[in-house]
Amino acid sequence: VAFGLYFPRKEYLENVYIDEPAGMPLLHIHALKDSREEVAHFHLCQNLIISRARSHENNWFQIKEKTGLLYLSKSLDRDDFNMLSVGNWMPLSKVMLYVFLSSHPFQEKECDSATRATVFLSLINATAPACSSLTARQLCFTEMDLSFHIKENKPPGTFHQLQLPSVHHLCQNLSISYKLLAAEGLPFRYNENTTSVRVTQRLDREERERYELIAKCTVREGFREMQVEVPFLVNVLDEDDSPPFLPNGTDTADAVVEFNRKEGTVLATLTVYDADTTPIYPLESSRKKYTGTIVTDDPWISETFRVEHIFDEIHFSPNGSQVRGTRHEY
C-alpha cells in the first residue's frame, strides 16, 4: 500500500510503432514523496485494456521498478498489432496500462493499489518515421500538456524529464537541448545533464497556487536550427493546514433587537475568511465545516432568531499572486 507517494500527473500518452526493438525506452514516469524516507517502487498491471469491454495480457511493456522507465520488452509486430486492434484495417489502436506506486517492493502482482497513473499508448500501424521527417515540436515534446500537480508542504523532488526517451534513443544524429524559462526565485530547477525538472523546496498553496513557466527546446541538425516553446504549468494542491481568520479579530457579534422588526431583518453580521479551502460541493459539506451559534439560555430567543450561513469563493493576493479562498458570512 502506498502511504504518501503520489504521481505529479495522473495520465501519460505515448506512441508505439510497429517493429520498434525490444528494450526501446518509451516514457519516464515520476513520483513525488510524502516524507523524505520513502522510496518509490513502480509496478505495471499485467493487463492491457484495449477497449472498455476487452483486456489482453501484456506481453510487450515493462517498467523499471526503481526508475519508472517504461520500455518495450518485446518488439510489437504486425500480427501483434492486428490482435490488439479491432481489425487490421485500423491505422491506430489505443490501449491503456495502469502503473502503480508503492513505498515497498511489490510482492503481489495484482492491480489494486489506490495510487495509480494511467498510460494511454497509441499503437500505430507503421514503422517509426525517420527523424528528419519530424517537426521540432514532435522531436521535443509529446502530445501531452506539460501540466503537473504538486502537493503543498511535501519534500522536494524530481517530477518530470523533458527529453523524450524514444526520440533520444532513435535520433542520435540530432542535437536536442532544453531550457526551463522561469522568473527569478521560482522553486524549480532544470538539470541539463539529466534534462530533469525538480521542485527545490516545499510549496505553500496559501502563498501561491499556480506557477507558469515555459519549456524551450532547440533542435540542431548540421547548420539547421529549430526552436519551439511550450507552456509548463505547476498547480499546487491544497492541504488543510491554515486556520480560518477573522478580519477584525473577533468571533462574536452582538445583536440589538428593536421593537417591531419584520421577519427576515438582519440584526448582526460576522465574517470569517478561510484562505485554505475553496467552497466544496455539495455545499452542505462546506456548511458543516464551520457553524454559527446563538449563545443564549433563553428558549424564546432560540425559537425566534436564527443564524444564516452563506459563503462564496474569493481571491487573496499574497505576494501579488492570486490564491483562492472562501468568505463565510453569518
mmCIF file of C-alpha atoms in Angstrom, residues 141-310:
data_model
loop_
_atom_site.group_PDB
_atom_site.id
_atom_site.type_symbol
_atom_site.label_atom_id
_atom_site.label_comp_id
_atom_site.label_asym_id
_atom_site.label_seq_id
_atom_site.Cartn_x
_atom_site.Cartn_y
_atom_site.Cartn_z
ATOM 1 C CA PHE A 141 7.567 17.201 -26.720
ATOM 2 C CA THR A 142 4.796 14.599 -26.689
ATOM 3 C CA GLU A 143 1.143 15.473 -27.283
ATOM 4 C CA MET A 144 0.662 15.786 -23.517
ATOM 5 C CA ASP A 145 0.275 19.188 -21.931
ATOM 6 C CA LEU A 146 3.163 19.892 -19.581
ATOM 7 C CA SER A 147 0.878 20.347 -16.593
ATOM 8 C CA PHE A 148 1.641 18.979 -13.099
ATOM 9 C CA HIS A 149 0.104 18.842 -9.644
ATOM 10 C CA ILE A 150 2.405 19.122 -6.632
ATOM 11 C CA LYS A 151 1.089 18.854 -3.069
ATOM 12 C CA GLU A 152 1.934 21.652 -0.667
ATOM 13 C CA ASN A 153 4.213 21.038 2.363
ATOM 14 C CA LYS A 154 5.875 17.966 0.799
ATOM 15 C CA PRO A 155 9.632 17.290 0.323
ATOM 16 C CA PRO A 156 11.437 18.487 -2.828
ATOM 17 C CA GLY A 157 11.908 16.029 -5.689
ATOM 18 C CA THR A 158 12.179 15.390 -9.435
ATOM 19 C CA PHE A 159 8.787 15.344 -11.153
ATOM 20 C CA HIS A 160 9.478 15.428 -14.907
ATOM 21 C CA GLN A 161 12.084 14.730 -17.555
ATOM 22 C CA LEU A 162 11.960 16.945 -20.640
ATOM 23 C CA GLN A 163 13.941 14.700 -23.009
ATOM 24 C CA LEU A 164 11.765 12.092 -24.732
ATOM 25 C CA PRO A 165 13.366 8.659 -24.152
ATOM 26 C CA SER A 166 12.195 7.254 -27.516
ATOM 27 C CA VAL A 167 13.438 10.245 -29.562
ATOM 28 C CA HIS A 168 16.766 10.270 -27.682
ATOM 29 C CA HIS A 169 17.142 6.542 -28.458
ATOM 30 C CA LEU A 170 16.234 6.775 -32.177
ATOM 31 C CA CYS A 171 17.544 10.193 -33.263
ATOM 32 C CA GLN A 172 21.133 10.188 -32.066
ATOM 33 C CA ASN A 173 22.349 12.256 -35.033
ATOM 34 C CA LEU A 174 20.319 15.234 -33.816
ATOM 35 C CA SER A 175 21.318 17.564 -31.009
ATOM 36 C CA ILE A 176 18.275 18.354 -28.845
ATOM 37 C CA SER A 177 18.672 20.672 -25.847
ATOM 38 C CA TYR A 178 16.212 22.231 -23.425
ATOM 39 C CA LYS A 179 15.854 25.227 -21.131
ATOM 40 C CA LEU A 180 13.249 25.962 -18.494
ATOM 41 C CA LEU A 181 12.377 29.656 -18.617
ATOM 42 C CA ALA A 182 11.179 30.911 -15.246
ATOM 43 C CA ALA A 183 11.119 34.144 -13.307
ATOM 44 C CA GLU A 184 13.969 34.620 -10.843
ATOM 45 C CA GLY A 185 13.469 32.926 -7.492
ATOM 46 C CA LEU A 186 10.896 30.304 -8.546
ATOM 47 C CA PRO A 187 11.334 26.985 -6.676
ATOM 48 C CA PHE A 188 12.110 24.852 -9.763
ATOM 49 C CA ARG A 189 15.458 23.722 -11.190
ATOM 50 C CA TYR A 190 16.323 22.226 -14.554
ATOM 51 C CA ASN A 191 19.312 19.845 -14.732
ATOM 52 C CA GLU A 192 20.947 19.985 -18.188
ATOM 53 C CA ASN A 193 22.750 16.648 -17.764
ATOM 54 C CA THR A 194 19.629 14.608 -16.965
ATOM 55 C CA THR A 195 17.038 17.003 -18.545
ATOM 56 C CA SER A 196 15.035 16.535 -15.343
ATOM 57 C CA VAL A 197 12.954 19.197 -13.587
ATOM 58 C CA ARG A 198 12.929 19.351 -9.813
ATOM 59 C CA VAL A 199 10.878 21.221 -7.235
ATOM 60 C CA THR A 200 13.537 22.564 -4.859
ATOM 61 C CA GLN A 201 11.529 23.350 -1.730
ATOM 62 C CA ARG A 202 8.222 22.707 -0.002
ATOM 63 C CA LEU A 203 5.417 24.718 -1.612
ATOM 64 C CA ASP A 204 2.703 26.659 0.196
ATOM 65 C CA ARG A 205 -0.612 26.952 -1.634
ATOM 66 C CA GLU A 206 -1.680 29.884 0.544
ATOM 67 C CA GLU A 207 1.335 31.790 -0.835
ATOM 68 C CA ARG A 208 0.948 30.738 -4.465
ATOM 69 C CA GLU A 209 -1.431 28.331 -6.172
ATOM 70 C CA ARG A 210 -0.101 28.179 -9.738
ATOM 71 C CA TYR A 211 3.264 28.598 -11.436
ATOM 72 C CA GLU A 212 3.523 29.327 -15.163
ATOM 73 C CA LEU A 213 6.889 28.553 -16.766
ATOM 74 C CA ILE A 214 7.990 27.885 -20.344
ATOM 75 C CA ALA A 215 9.916 24.871 -21.641
ATOM 76 C CA LYS A 216 12.125 25.832 -24.595
ATOM 77 C CA CYS A 217 13.684 23.247 -26.895
ATOM 78 C CA THR A 218 16.385 23.734 -29.535
ATOM 79 C CA VAL A 219 16.996 21.120 -32.262
ATOM 80 C CA ARG A 220 20.250 21.291 -34.240
ATOM 81 C CA GLU A 221 20.927 19.230 -37.342
ATOM 82 C CA GLY A 222 24.144 20.261 -39.088
ATOM 83 C CA PHE A 223 23.763 24.009 -39.670
ATOM 84 C CA ARG A 224 19.981 23.937 -39.312
ATOM 85 C CA GLU A 225 18.467 25.063 -36.008
ATOM 86 C CA MET A 226 14.820 24.933 -34.935
ATOM 87 C CA GLN A 227 13.275 26.160 -31.687
ATOM 88 C CA VAL A 228 9.941 25.501 -30.033
ATOM 89 C CA GLU A 229 8.437 26.736 -26.765
ATOM 90 C CA VAL A 230 5.520 25.261 -24.794
ATOM 91 C CA PRO A 231 3.826 26.263 -21.507
ATOM 92 C CA PHE A 232 4.992 24.378 -18.406
ATOM 93 C CA LEU A 233 2.400 24.656 -15.621
ATOM 94 C CA VAL A 234 2.542 23.609 -11.968
ATOM 95 C CA ASN A 235 -0.608 23.643 -9.822
ATOM 96 C CA VAL A 236 -0.203 23.402 -6.042
ATOM 97 C CA LEU A 237 -2.644 21.019 -4.347
ATOM 98 C CA ASP A 238 -4.104 22.115 -1.040
ATOM 99 C CA GLU A 239 -3.658 20.542 2.368
ATOM 100 C CA ASP A 240 -5.969 21.792 5.122
ATOM 101 C CA ASP A 241 -3.193 23.427 7.155
ATOM 102 C CA SER A 242 -4.246 27.044 7.802
ATOM 103 C CA PRO A 243 -6.841 28.053 10.394
ATOM 104 C CA PRO A 244 -9.670 30.382 9.379
ATOM 105 C CA PHE A 245 -9.207 34.022 10.412
ATOM 106 C CA LEU A 246 -11.444 36.921 11.385
ATOM 107 C CA PRO A 247 -10.809 40.253 9.666
ATOM 108 C CA ASN A 248 -11.190 42.256 12.903
ATOM 109 C CA GLY A 249 -10.117 39.522 15.317
ATOM 110 C CA THR A 250 -13.465 38.920 16.993
ATOM 111 C CA ASP A 251 -15.514 35.719 16.697
ATOM 112 C CA THR A 252 -18.742 37.091 18.231
ATOM 113 C CA ALA A 253 -21.171 39.823 17.249
ATOM 114 C CA ASP A 254 -23.763 41.498 19.482
ATOM 115 C CA ALA A 255 -27.289 41.851 18.116
ATOM 116 C CA VAL A 256 -29.506 44.717 19.293
ATOM 117 C CA VAL A 257 -33.179 43.995 18.566
ATOM 118 C CA GLU A 258 -35.515 46.976 18.276
ATOM 119 C CA PHE A 259 -39.278 46.673 18.710
ATOM 120 C CA ASN A 260 -41.478 45.745 15.736
ATOM 121 C CA ARG A 261 -38.741 44.335 13.465
ATOM 122 C CA LYS A 262 -40.076 42.405 10.454
ATOM 123 C CA GLU A 263 -39.274 38.704 9.921
ATOM 124 C CA GLY A 264 -36.046 38.362 7.888
ATOM 125 C CA THR A 265 -34.444 41.527 9.284
ATOM 126 C CA VAL A 266 -30.641 41.170 9.603
ATOM 127 C CA LEU A 267 -29.614 42.158 13.134
ATOM 128 C CA ALA A 268 -25.870 41.394 13.175
ATOM 129 C CA THR A 269 -23.227 40.021 10.819
ATOM 130 C CA LEU A 270 -19.974 38.182 11.319
ATOM 131 C CA THR A 271 -17.410 37.441 8.563
ATOM 132 C CA VAL A 272 -14.829 34.644 8.609
ATOM 133 C CA TYR A 273 -12.139 34.149 5.944
ATOM 134 C CA ASP A 274 -10.508 30.844 5.050
ATOM 135 C CA ALA A 275 -7.505 31.136 2.733
ATOM 136 C CA ASP A 276 -7.007 27.400 2.866
ATOM 137 C CA THR A 277 -10.073 25.968 1.188
ATOM 138 C CA THR A 278 -12.451 26.918 -1.569
ATOM 139 C CA PRO A 279 -16.181 26.140 -1.421
ATOM 140 C CA ILE A 280 -16.679 22.385 -1.621
ATOM 141 C CA TYR A 281 -19.617 20.827 -3.426
ATOM 142 C CA PRO A 282 -22.041 19.518 -2.298
ATOM 143 C CA LEU A 283 -22.482 22.796 -0.413
ATOM 144 C CA GLU A 284 -23.569 21.082 2.802
ATOM 145 C CA SER A 285 -20.020 19.802 3.333
ATOM 146 C CA SER A 286 -18.756 23.425 3.353
ATOM 147 C CA ARG A 287 -21.540 24.425 5.744
ATOM 148 C CA LYS A 288 -20.698 21.677 8.205
ATOM 149 C CA LYS A 289 -17.087 22.803 8.440
ATOM 150 C CA TYR A 290 -17.998 25.947 10.427
ATOM 151 C CA THR A 291 -21.168 26.566 12.406
ATOM 152 C CA GLY A 292 -22.706 29.787 13.692
ATOM 153 C CA THR A 293 -24.353 29.627 17.114
ATOM 154 C CA ILE A 294 -26.596 31.955 19.089
ATOM 155 C CA VAL A 295 -25.233 31.976 22.646
ATOM 156 C CA THR A 296 -28.315 32.032 24.922
ATOM 157 C CA ASP A 297 -30.109 30.159 27.708
ATOM 158 C CA ASP A 298 -33.470 31.579 26.676
ATOM 159 C CA PRO A 299 -35.598 29.114 24.625
ATOM 160 C CA TRP A 300 -37.679 32.003 23.211
ATOM 161 C CA ILE A 301 -34.554 33.549 21.684
ATOM 162 C CA SER A 302 -33.530 30.196 20.171
ATOM 163 C CA GLU A 303 -37.001 29.809 18.607
ATOM 164 C CA THR A 304 -37.339 33.396 17.394
ATOM 165 C CA PHE A 305 -33.896 34.051 15.866
ATOM 166 C CA ARG A 306 -31.658 32.040 13.598
ATOM 167 C CA VAL A 307 -28.159 32.283 12.135
ATOM 168 C CA GLU A 308 -27.906 32.078 8.346
ATOM 169 C CA HIS A 309 -24.634 30.963 6.778
ATOM 170 C CA ILE A 310 -23.717 31.985 3.227
#
